Amino acid sequence: MRPFLPEERLGSLLALLGHWGEVYGPVTTGDGVTAFRPVSDPGQLRLEYRRTLIPPKRFLLPPRETILTYSPDAGYQPLDTAQPALVLFGLHPCDLQGIAYLDRVFLEGVVDTSYRRNRQALTIIGLSCEPDEFCFCGAAGADLPAGCDLFLQRTPAGFFVTAGTMKGEEICDRSAQLFTLRQPAGTTPWHHPLADAICRGCAAGETFPDNPLWDRFAERCLGCGACSACCPTCYCYDVLEQGGLDGQAAERLREWDNCLFKSHGEVAGGVNFRRSRRERLQYRFLHKYYGFGALRGVISCVGCGRCRAVCPVEIDLAALFEGEDHDRQ
Amino acid sequence: MTGSDSSMIPFMAEIVASTPLSADTSLFRLRLDQGIADYLPGQFFQLSVPAGGEFPVSPASAADGGGELEFCVRRVGQVTSHLHSLGPGGRVGLRGPFGNGFPVAEMAGAQILLLAGGLGIAPLRSLLHYILREPERYASVTLMYGAREPAAMLFRDELVALARQERFRLLLTVDFVRDEPVDGRVCTVGLLPALLRGVKVEPAATWAAICGPPPLYACLVAELASLGFADERIFISLERRMKCGVGHCCHCALGQLLCCSDGPVFRYSAIKGITGAI
């Protein structure tokens, strides 16, 4: 028997989660986009959503944030403002896996203090999902994906609840009166053939240097960077400095960068280490499927399907693993 | 160095001298507000000009236990222009040191061949100073340095003075000559690979270290290979767009290696098969 939250008590759980911070969940915005936004009423939640346009990485790595301030007297100083606590409700297993990957990048080895501050402000409530034609995560149907405080396995009548952390257990304790006990129906992990093909290809070290898809992709890539902007594990950033008009104080900012942009490999003096779109696409491929630096050998593609869904010219790097006849154009 | 988090938050330093070395390149001597400048030749720092920005640069000096260090900087982009507008007393920030540096312990006891092109002299000057502090630990050191033209040759007088030492051999060359006469006793006209071709070396007893503009690497590596150098005995210091220095921002990958944290000094054998590495 496992704790079960009947669907009609979801509003009570949301109200209770307010103790841990402002609750954000998947909603449809005025312009028709699915996004994590503040929710107070469970009626706003799109529990059947597939994927948000922008992944939850924006709560950990905002598109642009101030990381340091400078003044002539104090030099460079980290921001000492506390990040307001947030509860992210309804993250799917792919996005949870994405956050677990970002945690490895920014919290193992050299700790990124801005990321840590943003991460510590989050309480994460996972939600099971129904994959669509773009998904290939292979993790759907799992009882408790890594990285969430609490995971809700959705059934027609409500949710089986599993705690993943101490904080999750605390939430369970505080909301025990909302739960009933039910015998869980066996869930079958959903497996996508593309996930298998990617695992096999990566295990063999395949980079497909002679695959004609590279040229076809490079020919039609617009360099818009949408695939990277909406990727839950793309974390490249650029560092900028903005001087105040007084010529004294300054702010050090960082903002999302994008390996599909020409400037990404460029250094002062005009040398560009990735001049062609083909080179830039291959850079992205290598990072996603093979990993860089300390995370060499770790696949960071979580199968959320965002890049395949948003690319305006239907470039799908994962198609390399399936053979050239899988190019959708 | 100073503070608890010198890899993420710049610590402050003051420019104590800026010495023009050529029309667009100066040597900046910095004194840290606190602490000792500790680094290996070939490592790099992120140098901040407040309100200007930050750029990666290897010291041109060797750590000497004091709180001062030198950077050789060409005025080539926005931030380096900001730096060049500052004189003595100017305030700058530093993060680092980052990366691996040259494997100085492994290089001891052998002959050292330094191959520098243009601004690539900066990290190799750090290595040269390091070696010449205890020259008896090395069999010999040879520096071959190529500049575009005589006026662009950096540290010429200093290098010529150092070359009076018994164990240090200096060979200078320029790509071309316009008006300035070349002192034929110390400098030839021609490209660095051609200079290398005319020198007798013992590849099995020598470590080669290369730093220069991107097109130089492949030519020099090919020349060293034809002289009989094993790939493992060639060290290459590489430049990339390195924004963070700690392996996070992911601009600087060569294959799956990150220039900032796996390099910037690479054994040629480790990057030989990587497309676009050199």
Coordinates of C-alpha atoms in Angstrom, one line a residue:
Chain A
M1 CA 0.0 0.0 0.0
R2 CA 1.3 3.5 -0.9
P3 CA 0.2 7.1 0.0
F4 CA -2.3 8.3 -2.6
L5 CA -3.5 11.8 -3.1
P6 CA -7.1 11.9 -4.5
E7 CA -7.3 14.4 -7.4
E8 CA -9.8 16.6 -5.6
R9 CA -7.3 17.2 -2.8
L10 CA -4.7 18.6 -5.2
G11 CA -5.7 22.1 -4.3
S12 CA -5.1 21.4 -0.6
L13 CA -1.6 20.0 -1.4
L14 CA -0.8 23.2 -3.5
A15 CA -1.9 25.4 -0.5
L16 CA 0.3 23.4 1.8
L17 CA 3.3 23.5 -0.6
G18 CA 3.0 27.3 -0.2
H19 CA 4.9 26.8 3.1
W20 CA 8.0 25.9 1.1
G21 CA 7.8 28.9 -1.3
E22 CA 5.7 30.3 -4.1
V23 CA 4.3 27.5 -6.2
Y24 CA 5.1 27.5 -9.9
G25 CA 3.4 24.9 -12.2
P26 CA 2.7 24.2 -15.8
V27 CA 0.1 26.6 -17.2
T28 CA -0.9 27.9 -20.6
T29 CA 0.1 31.6 -20.9
G30 CA -1.9 34.2 -22.7
D31 CA 0.1 33.7 -25.9
G32 CA -0.6 30.0 -25.9
V33 CA 2.8 28.8 -24.6
T34 CA 3.1 26.2 -21.9
A35 CA 5.3 27.6 -19.1
F36 CA 6.0 27.3 -15.4
R37 CA 4.2 30.2 -13.8
P38 CA 2.8 30.9 -10.3
V39 CA -0.3 28.9 -9.6
S40 CA -2.8 29.2 -6.7
D41 CA -5.7 27.2 -8.1
P42 CA -5.3 23.7 -9.3
G43 CA -7.7 24.6 -12.2
Q44 CA -4.9 26.6 -13.7
L45 CA -2.6 23.6 -13.9
R46 CA -2.2 21.8 -17.2
L47 CA -1.6 18.4 -15.6
E48 CA -1.6 16.7 -19.0
Y49 CA 1.0 19.0 -20.5
R50 CA 3.8 17.5 -22.6
R51 CA 6.7 20.0 -22.3
T52 CA 7.1 23.6 -21.5
L53 CA 8.8 25.7 -24.2
I54 CA 11.6 26.9 -21.9
P55 CA 12.8 24.2 -19.5
P56 CA 13.1 24.7 -15.7
K57 CA 16.8 25.5 -16.1
R58 CA 15.7 29.1 -16.2
F59 CA 15.1 29.0 -12.4
L60 CA 18.7 27.8 -11.9
L61 CA 20.4 29.6 -14.7
P62 CA 18.3 32.7 -15.5
P63 CA 18.7 33.9 -19.1
R64 CA 20.6 36.9 -17.6
E65 CA 21.7 37.4 -14.1
T66 CA 24.0 39.6 -12.1
I67 CA 26.7 37.4 -10.4
L68 CA 29.1 40.0 -9.0
T69 CA 29.1 43.7 -8.2
Y70 CA 32.1 46.0 -8.3
S71 CA 32.9 49.2 -6.5
P72 CA 36.3 50.8 -6.2
D73 CA 36.2 50.4 -2.4
A74 CA 35.0 46.9 -2.0
G75 CA 36.3 45.4 -5.3
Y76 CA 34.3 42.5 -6.7
Q77 CA 31.7 41.1 -4.4
P78 CA 29.2 38.3 -4.7
L79 CA 25.5 39.1 -4.4
D80 CA 24.4 38.6 -0.8
T81 CA 20.7 38.8 -1.6
A82 CA 18.8 35.6 -0.7
Q83 CA 16.9 34.0 -3.5
P84 CA 13.1 33.7 -2.7
A85 CA 12.0 30.2 -2.1
L86 CA 10.2 28.5 -5.0
V87 CA 8.3 25.3 -5.4
L88 CA 8.4 23.9 -8.9
F89 CA 5.4 21.7 -9.3
G90 CA 4.8 19.2 -12.1
L91 CA 8.3 18.6 -13.5
H92 CA 8.5 15.6 -15.8
P93 CA 11.2 12.9 -15.4
C94 CA 13.1 14.3 -18.4
D95 CA 13.3 17.7 -16.7
L96 CA 14.2 16.2 -13.4
Q97 CA 17.0 14.3 -15.1
G98 CA 18.1 17.6 -16.7
I99 CA 18.3 19.3 -13.3
A100 CA 20.3 16.3 -11.9
Y101 CA 22.8 16.8 -14.8
L102 CA 23.1 20.6 -14.1
D103 CA 23.7 19.8 -10.4
R104 CA 26.7 17.7 -11.5
V105 CA 28.1 20.5 -13.7
F106 CA 27.7 23.3 -11.2
L107 CA 27.9 21.6 -7.8
E108 CA 30.5 18.9 -8.2
G109 CA 34.1 20.1 -8.4
V110 CA 34.2 23.9 -8.6
V111 CA 31.0 25.0 -7.0
D112 CA 29.1 27.8 -8.8
T113 CA 27.8 30.0 -6.0
S114 CA 25.0 31.6 -8.0
Y115 CA 23.7 28.3 -9.2
R116 CA 23.9 26.9 -5.6
R117 CA 21.9 29.9 -4.3
N118 CA 19.2 29.3 -6.9
R119 CA 19.2 25.6 -6.4
Q120 CA 18.9 25.8 -2.7
A121 CA 15.8 28.0 -3.1
L122 CA 14.0 25.3 -5.0
T123 CA 11.6 22.6 -3.9
I124 CA 10.9 20.2 -6.7
I125 CA 7.7 18.2 -7.2
G126 CA 7.9 15.7 -10.0
L127 CA 4.9 14.4 -12.1
S128 CA 4.6 11.4 -14.3
C129 CA 3.8 12.0 -17.9
E130 CA 2.5 10.6 -21.1
P131 CA 5.1 10.8 -23.9
D132 CA 4.2 12.2 -27.3
E133 CA 5.9 11.6 -30.7
F134 CA 8.9 13.9 -29.9
C135 CA 9.8 12.2 -26.5
F136 CA 12.3 9.5 -26.2
C137 CA 13.4 9.7 -22.6
G138 CA 12.9 6.0 -21.6
A139 CA 12.4 7.2 -18.0
A140 CA 8.6 7.7 -18.1
G141 CA 6.8 5.3 -15.9
A142 CA 9.6 5.2 -13.3
D143 CA 8.4 5.3 -9.7
L144 CA 10.9 7.9 -8.5
P145 CA 13.2 9.7 -10.9
A146 CA 16.3 11.2 -9.4
G147 CA 16.4 14.8 -8.3
C148 CA 13.0 15.6 -7.0
D149 CA 11.8 16.1 -3.4
L150 CA 8.5 14.5 -4.1
F151 CA 7.2 12.6 -7.1
L152 CA 3.5 12.2 -8.1
Q153 CA 2.6 9.2 -10.2
R154 CA -0.6 10.2 -11.9
T155 CA -3.6 7.8 -12.3
P156 CA -7.1 8.7 -13.4
A157 CA -8.3 9.2 -9.8
G158 CA -5.3 10.9 -8.3
F159 CA -1.6 10.5 -7.6
F160 CA 0.7 8.0 -5.9
V161 CA 3.1 10.0 -3.8
T162 CA 6.8 9.1 -3.2
A163 CA 9.3 11.2 -1.2
G164 CA 12.8 11.5 -2.8
T165 CA 14.5 13.6 -0.1
M166 CA 14.3 14.5 3.5
K167 CA 12.4 17.6 2.5
G168 CA 10.0 15.4 0.5
E169 CA 9.4 13.3 3.6
E170 CA 8.7 16.4 5.6
I171 CA 6.1 17.5 3.0
C172 CA 4.5 14.0 3.3
D173 CA 4.4 14.2 7.0
R174 CA 2.8 17.7 7.0
S175 CA 0.2 16.6 4.4
A176 CA -0.4 13.1 5.7
Q177 CA -4.1 14.0 6.4
L178 CA -4.6 14.5 2.6
F179 CA -3.5 11.0 1.7
T180 CA -5.3 7.7 1.6
L181 CA -3.5 4.3 1.1
R182 CA -3.9 2.4 -2.1
Q183 CA -2.4 -0.6 -3.8
P184 CA -0.3 0.7 -6.6
A185 CA -1.1 -0.6 -10.1
G186 CA 2.1 -1.9 -11.6
T187 CA 3.6 0.8 -13.9
T188 CA 5.6 -0.3 -16.9
P189 CA 8.6 1.8 -17.8
W190 CA 8.1 3.2 -21.2
H191 CA 10.9 2.6 -23.6
H192 CA 11.6 4.4 -26.8
P193 CA 13.6 2.7 -29.6
L194 CA 15.5 5.9 -30.2
A195 CA 16.7 5.9 -26.6
D196 CA 18.1 2.4 -27.3
A197 CA 19.7 3.5 -30.6
I198 CA 21.4 6.5 -28.8
C199 CA 22.7 4.3 -26.0
R200 CA 24.1 1.8 -28.5
G201 CA 25.6 4.5 -30.7
C202 CA 27.3 6.3 -27.8
A203 CA 28.6 3.0 -26.3
A204 CA 30.3 2.4 -29.7
G205 CA 31.7 6.0 -29.7
E206 CA 29.9 6.8 -33.0
T207 CA 30.2 10.4 -34.2
F208 CA 29.1 9.6 -37.7
P209 CA 31.8 11.8 -39.4
D210 CA 30.8 10.6 -42.9
N211 CA 27.1 10.7 -42.5
P212 CA 25.6 12.9 -45.2
L213 CA 23.1 14.3 -42.7
W214 CA 25.8 16.7 -41.4
D215 CA 25.9 18.5 -44.7
R216 CA 22.1 18.5 -45.0
F217 CA 21.7 19.9 -41.5
A218 CA 24.5 22.5 -42.0
E219 CA 22.9 23.6 -45.2
R220 CA 19.5 24.4 -43.7
C221 CA 20.4 25.4 -40.1
L222 CA 19.4 29.0 -39.5
G223 CA 21.7 29.4 -36.6
C224 CA 18.8 30.5 -34.5
G225 CA 19.9 28.6 -31.4
A226 CA 16.4 27.5 -30.5
C227 CA 17.6 23.9 -29.9
S228 CA 20.0 25.0 -27.3
A229 CA 17.9 27.7 -25.7
C230 CA 15.1 25.2 -25.0
C231 CA 17.4 22.3 -24.0
P232 CA 17.1 21.5 -20.3
T233 CA 20.8 20.6 -20.2
C234 CA 22.4 23.4 -22.3
Y235 CA 24.2 25.6 -19.9
C236 CA 26.8 27.5 -21.9
Y237 CA 27.1 31.1 -20.6
D238 CA 28.8 34.3 -21.6
V239 CA 30.1 36.7 -19.0
L240 CA 29.6 40.5 -19.5
E241 CA 30.4 43.6 -17.6
Q242 CA 28.3 46.7 -17.4
G243 CA 29.8 49.8 -16.0
G244 CA 27.7 52.4 -14.3
L245 CA 27.4 55.9 -15.8
D246 CA 29.4 57.2 -12.8
G247 CA 32.4 55.3 -14.3
Q248 CA 33.0 53.7 -10.9
A249 CA 30.6 50.9 -10.0
A250 CA 30.0 48.0 -12.3
E251 CA 28.1 44.8 -12.5
R252 CA 29.3 41.4 -13.7
L253 CA 26.5 39.6 -15.6
R254 CA 26.2 36.3 -17.2
E255 CA 23.7 35.3 -19.8
W256 CA 22.9 32.2 -21.8
D257 CA 25.2 31.7 -24.7
N258 CA 24.6 29.4 -27.6
C259 CA 27.0 27.1 -29.5
L260 CA 25.0 27.6 -32.7
F261 CA 26.0 31.2 -32.7
K262 CA 29.0 32.2 -34.8
S263 CA 30.5 34.2 -31.9
H264 CA 30.7 31.2 -29.6
G265 CA 34.1 30.1 -30.8
E266 CA 35.5 33.5 -31.6
V267 CA 38.4 35.2 -29.9
A268 CA 39.6 38.8 -30.1
G269 CA 41.7 39.4 -33.2
G270 CA 39.1 37.6 -35.4
V271 CA 40.1 34.0 -35.1
N272 CA 37.1 31.7 -34.9
F273 CA 37.7 28.1 -33.9
R274 CA 34.3 27.0 -35.2
R275 CA 33.7 28.9 -38.4
S276 CA 31.2 26.7 -40.2
R277 CA 27.7 25.6 -39.2
R278 CA 28.7 22.1 -39.6
E279 CA 31.5 22.5 -37.0
R280 CA 29.0 24.2 -34.7
L281 CA 26.4 21.4 -35.1
Q282 CA 29.1 18.9 -34.4
Y283 CA 30.2 20.7 -31.3
R284 CA 26.6 20.6 -30.0
F285 CA 26.3 16.9 -30.9
L286 CA 29.6 16.1 -29.0
H287 CA 28.5 18.0 -25.9
K288 CA 25.0 16.4 -25.8
Y289 CA 26.0 12.8 -26.4
Y290 CA 29.5 12.6 -25.1
G291 CA 30.1 15.4 -22.6
F292 CA 33.0 17.8 -22.1
G293 CA 35.7 18.0 -19.4
A294 CA 34.8 16.5 -16.0
L295 CA 31.6 15.1 -17.5
R296 CA 33.2 13.3 -20.4
G297 CA 31.3 10.2 -21.1
V298 CA 28.0 11.4 -19.6
I299 CA 25.1 11.7 -22.0
S300 CA 23.2 14.9 -21.3
C301 CA 20.3 14.5 -23.7
V302 CA 17.3 13.6 -21.6
G303 CA 14.9 12.8 -24.4
C304 CA 12.5 15.7 -23.6
G305 CA 12.0 16.2 -27.4
R306 CA 12.1 20.0 -27.2
C307 CA 14.8 20.5 -29.8
R308 CA 13.0 18.3 -32.2
A309 CA 9.8 20.0 -31.6
V310 CA 11.0 23.6 -31.9
C311 CA 13.6 23.5 -34.7
P312 CA 12.1 25.6 -37.6
V313 CA 13.9 23.5 -40.2
E314 CA 13.4 20.1 -38.6
I315 CA 17.0 19.4 -37.7
D316 CA 17.2 16.4 -35.4
L317 CA 20.7 15.5 -34.3
A318 CA 19.3 12.3 -32.8
A319 CA 18.4 11.1 -36.3
L320 CA 22.1 10.5 -36.8
F321 CA 21.7 7.5 -34.6
E322 CA 18.9 6.2 -36.7
G323 CA 20.4 6.6 -40.2
E324 CA 19.9 9.2 -42.8
D325 CA 16.4 8.1 -43.9
H326 CA 15.1 9.4 -40.6
D327 CA 15.7 13.0 -41.6
R328 CA 12.3 14.5 -41.4
Q329 CA 12.8 16.9 -44.3
Chain B
M1 CA 46.0 33.2 -3.5
T2 CA 43.7 35.6 -1.6
G3 CA 40.1 35.1 -0.3
S4 CA 38.2 31.8 -0.1
D5 CA 36.9 31.7 -3.6
S6 CA 39.6 33.0 -5.9
S7 CA 38.3 30.9 -8.8
M8 CA 35.0 32.7 -9.0
I9 CA 35.5 36.1 -7.5
P10 CA 38.3 38.4 -8.7
F11 CA 40.8 39.6 -6.2
M12 CA 42.2 43.0 -6.7
A13 CA 45.6 44.1 -7.9
E14 CA 47.2 47.4 -8.9
I15 CA 49.2 48.2 -12.0
V16 CA 52.7 49.1 -10.8
A17 CA 54.2 49.6 -14.3
S18 CA 53.1 49.4 -17.9
T19 CA 55.9 49.2 -20.4
P20 CA 55.2 49.4 -24.2
L21 CA 56.9 46.5 -26.0
S22 CA 55.7 47.3 -29.5
A23 CA 53.1 49.5 -31.1
D24 CA 50.2 47.5 -29.8
T25 CA 51.6 45.4 -27.0
S26 CA 52.6 46.3 -23.4
L27 CA 53.9 44.5 -20.4
F28 CA 51.7 45.2 -17.3
R29 CA 53.3 44.5 -13.9
L30 CA 50.6 44.0 -11.3
R31 CA 50.9 43.9 -7.5
L32 CA 48.2 41.9 -5.6
D33 CA 46.5 43.8 -2.8
Q34 CA 47.1 40.8 -0.6
G35 CA 48.9 37.5 -0.8
I36 CA 51.4 35.8 -3.0
A37 CA 51.1 35.2 -6.7
D38 CA 51.6 31.5 -7.0
Y39 CA 51.2 29.8 -10.5
L40 CA 53.0 27.6 -12.9
P41 CA 54.3 28.6 -16.3
G42 CA 51.5 28.1 -18.8
Q43 CA 48.7 28.5 -16.3
F44 CA 46.4 31.4 -16.9
F45 CA 44.3 34.0 -15.1
Q46 CA 41.1 35.8 -15.9
L47 CA 42.1 39.5 -15.8
S48 CA 39.3 41.9 -15.1
V49 CA 39.2 45.6 -16.0
P50 CA 36.4 47.0 -13.8
A51 CA 33.5 48.2 -16.0
G52 CA 35.3 46.8 -19.0
G53 CA 35.2 43.0 -18.7
E54 CA 37.4 40.0 -18.3
F55 CA 39.9 38.1 -20.6
P56 CA 42.0 35.0 -20.2
V57 CA 45.8 35.6 -20.2
S58 CA 48.9 33.6 -19.1
P59 CA 51.5 35.4 -17.0
A60 CA 54.7 36.3 -18.8
S61 CA 56.6 36.1 -15.6
A62 CA 57.5 33.2 -13.3
A63 CA 56.2 33.1 -9.8
D64 CA 58.9 34.3 -7.4
G65 CA 57.3 34.0 -4.0
G66 CA 56.3 37.7 -4.1
G67 CA 53.0 39.4 -4.7
E68 CA 53.8 40.7 -8.2
L69 CA 53.3 39.2 -11.7
E70 CA 53.5 40.4 -15.3
F71 CA 51.1 40.1 -18.2
C72 CA 52.0 40.8 -21.8
V73 CA 48.8 42.1 -23.5
R74 CA 48.1 43.1 -27.0
R75 CA 45.5 45.8 -27.6
V76 CA 43.2 43.8 -29.8
G77 CA 39.7 43.9 -28.4
Q78 CA 37.4 45.8 -26.1
V79 CA 38.7 44.7 -22.8
T80 CA 42.4 44.8 -23.7
S81 CA 41.8 48.4 -25.0
H82 CA 40.4 49.3 -21.6
L83 CA 43.4 47.8 -19.9
H84 CA 45.8 49.8 -22.2
S85 CA 44.0 53.0 -21.2
L86 CA 45.1 52.4 -17.6
G87 CA 48.5 53.5 -16.3
P88 CA 50.3 52.8 -13.1
G89 CA 47.9 52.9 -10.1
G90 CA 45.1 51.5 -12.3
R91 CA 43.0 48.9 -10.6
V92 CA 42.3 45.4 -12.0
G93 CA 41.0 42.1 -10.8
L94 CA 42.3 38.6 -11.2
R95 CA 40.8 35.1 -10.9
G96 CA 43.0 32.1 -11.0
P97 CA 45.4 30.5 -11.7
F98 CA 43.5 28.1 -14.0
G99 CA 44.6 25.1 -16.0
N100 CA 47.5 22.8 -15.8
G101 CA 50.6 24.7 -16.9
F102 CA 53.7 23.1 -18.4
P103 CA 54.8 19.9 -16.6
V104 CA 58.0 21.5 -15.2
A105 CA 58.9 18.5 -13.0
E106 CA 58.8 16.2 -15.9
M107 CA 60.9 18.5 -18.1
A108 CA 63.8 18.7 -15.6
G109 CA 67.1 17.1 -16.6
A110 CA 66.4 17.3 -20.3
Q111 CA 67.1 19.7 -23.1
I112 CA 64.3 22.2 -23.6
L113 CA 63.3 23.6 -26.9
L114 CA 60.9 26.6 -26.7
L115 CA 59.2 27.6 -30.0
A116 CA 57.3 30.9 -29.8
G117 CA 55.5 32.8 -32.5
G118 CA 54.4 36.4 -32.0
L119 CA 52.5 37.0 -28.7
G120 CA 53.1 33.3 -27.9
I121 CA 56.3 34.4 -26.4
A122 CA 54.4 35.4 -23.2
P123 CA 53.8 32.0 -21.6
L124 CA 57.1 30.7 -22.9
R125 CA 58.9 33.7 -21.3
S126 CA 57.3 32.5 -18.0
L127 CA 58.7 29.1 -18.6
L128 CA 62.1 30.5 -19.7
H129 CA 62.3 32.6 -16.5
Y130 CA 61.3 29.6 -14.5
I131 CA 64.0 27.4 -16.1
L132 CA 66.7 30.1 -15.9
R133 CA 66.2 30.5 -12.2
E134 CA 67.8 27.1 -11.7
P135 CA 69.4 26.4 -15.1
E136 CA 71.6 23.6 -13.7
R137 CA 68.5 21.5 -13.4
Y138 CA 68.2 21.3 -17.2
A139 CA 70.7 20.1 -19.8
S140 CA 70.1 23.2 -22.0
V141 CA 67.4 25.6 -23.1
T142 CA 66.9 26.9 -26.6
L143 CA 64.4 29.6 -27.5
M144 CA 63.4 30.0 -31.1
Y145 CA 61.2 33.1 -31.4
G146 CA 59.6 34.4 -34.6
A147 CA 57.9 37.7 -34.9
R148 CA 56.2 39.3 -37.9
E149 CA 58.8 42.1 -38.3
P150 CA 61.6 43.6 -36.1
A151 CA 59.3 46.2 -34.6
A152 CA 56.9 43.5 -33.4
M153 CA 59.6 41.5 -31.6
L154 CA 58.8 41.5 -27.9
F155 CA 61.5 41.4 -25.1
R156 CA 64.3 41.5 -27.6
D157 CA 66.9 43.2 -25.5
E158 CA 66.0 41.2 -22.4
L159 CA 66.3 37.9 -24.4
V160 CA 69.6 38.9 -25.9
A161 CA 70.9 39.8 -22.4
L162 CA 69.8 36.5 -21.0
A163 CA 71.4 34.6 -23.9
R164 CA 74.8 35.5 -22.5
Q165 CA 74.2 32.6 -20.1
E166 CA 76.0 29.4 -21.1
R167 CA 73.0 27.1 -21.1
F168 CA 70.6 29.4 -22.9
R169 CA 70.7 29.5 -26.7
L170 CA 68.5 32.2 -28.5
L171 CA 67.5 32.1 -32.1
L172 CA 65.4 35.0 -33.4
T173 CA 63.7 35.4 -36.7
V174 CA 61.3 37.8 -38.4
D175 CA 58.9 37.0 -41.2
F176 CA 59.8 40.1 -43.2
V177 CA 61.7 43.4 -43.0
R178 CA 60.4 46.7 -44.1
D179 CA 62.6 49.7 -43.2
E180 CA 64.2 48.7 -39.9
P181 CA 67.6 47.1 -40.3
V182 CA 67.9 43.6 -38.7
D183 CA 70.8 42.9 -36.4
G184 CA 72.1 39.9 -38.3
R185 CA 74.1 38.7 -35.3
V186 CA 71.0 37.8 -33.4
C187 CA 68.1 37.7 -35.8
T188 CA 67.5 36.1 -39.2
V189 CA 64.7 36.7 -41.7
G190 CA 62.4 33.7 -42.4
L191 CA 59.7 31.6 -40.9
L192 CA 60.0 29.7 -37.7
P193 CA 59.7 26.2 -39.2
A194 CA 62.5 27.1 -41.6
L195 CA 64.6 28.2 -38.6
L196 CA 63.9 24.9 -36.9
R197 CA 64.9 22.9 -39.9
G198 CA 68.4 24.2 -39.8
V199 CA 69.1 23.3 -36.2
K200 CA 70.5 20.0 -34.8
V201 CA 68.5 18.6 -31.9
E202 CA 68.4 15.4 -30.0
P203 CA 64.6 14.5 -30.1
A204 CA 64.8 11.7 -27.6
A205 CA 66.4 13.9 -25.0
T206 CA 64.4 17.1 -25.6
W207 CA 61.1 18.5 -24.6
A208 CA 59.5 20.9 -27.1
A209 CA 57.0 23.6 -26.0
I210 CA 55.1 25.6 -28.6
C211 CA 53.0 28.7 -28.3
G212 CA 51.9 31.0 -31.1
P213 CA 49.2 32.0 -33.5
P214 CA 46.8 29.2 -34.6
P215 CA 48.4 28.6 -38.1
L216 CA 51.8 28.0 -36.5
Y217 CA 51.1 24.8 -34.6
A218 CA 50.5 22.4 -37.5
C219 CA 53.7 23.7 -39.3
L220 CA 55.9 23.3 -36.3
V221 CA 54.5 19.9 -35.2
A222 CA 55.1 18.6 -38.7
E223 CA 58.7 20.0 -38.6
L224 CA 59.3 18.5 -35.2
A225 CA 58.0 15.1 -36.4
S226 CA 60.3 15.2 -39.3
L227 CA 63.2 15.9 -36.9
G228 CA 62.2 12.7 -35.1
F229 CA 60.2 14.1 -32.1
A230 CA 57.7 11.7 -30.5
D231 CA 54.2 13.2 -30.1
E232 CA 54.5 12.7 -26.4
R233 CA 57.5 15.1 -26.2
I234 CA 55.7 18.1 -27.7
F235 CA 53.7 20.4 -25.5
I236 CA 51.3 22.9 -27.0
S237 CA 49.8 25.8 -25.2
L238 CA 46.4 26.6 -26.9
E239 CA 44.2 29.7 -27.0
R240 CA 40.4 29.4 -27.0
R241 CA 37.4 31.6 -25.9
M242 CA 37.6 30.8 -22.2
K243 CA 35.0 32.8 -20.3
C244 CA 34.9 31.0 -16.9
G245 CA 38.2 29.2 -16.4
V246 CA 36.7 26.3 -14.4
G247 CA 35.1 24.1 -17.0
H248 CA 31.5 25.5 -16.7
C249 CA 30.8 27.8 -19.6
C250 CA 31.8 25.3 -22.4
H251 CA 33.2 27.6 -25.0
C252 CA 36.6 26.1 -25.2
A253 CA 36.2 22.4 -26.0
L254 CA 38.7 20.5 -28.2
G255 CA 36.9 17.3 -28.8
Q256 CA 35.8 16.4 -25.3
L257 CA 38.7 18.2 -23.6
L258 CA 38.2 21.6 -22.2
C259 CA 41.1 24.0 -22.9
C260 CA 40.5 25.8 -19.6
S261 CA 40.5 22.9 -17.2
D262 CA 42.2 20.0 -19.2
G263 CA 44.7 22.4 -20.7
P264 CA 45.7 25.0 -21.8
V265 CA 48.9 23.0 -22.2
F266 CA 48.4 19.8 -24.1
R267 CA 50.7 17.0 -24.9
Y268 CA 50.5 16.7 -28.7
S269 CA 49.8 13.0 -28.4
A270 CA 46.6 13.8 -26.4
I271 CA 45.1 16.1 -29.1
K272 CA 46.6 14.7 -32.3
G273 CA 43.4 12.9 -33.3
I274 CA 41.0 15.8 -32.5
T275 CA 39.7 17.6 -35.5
G276 CA 40.3 21.4 -35.2
A277 CA 42.5 21.2 -32.1
I278 CA 45.5 22.7 -34.0

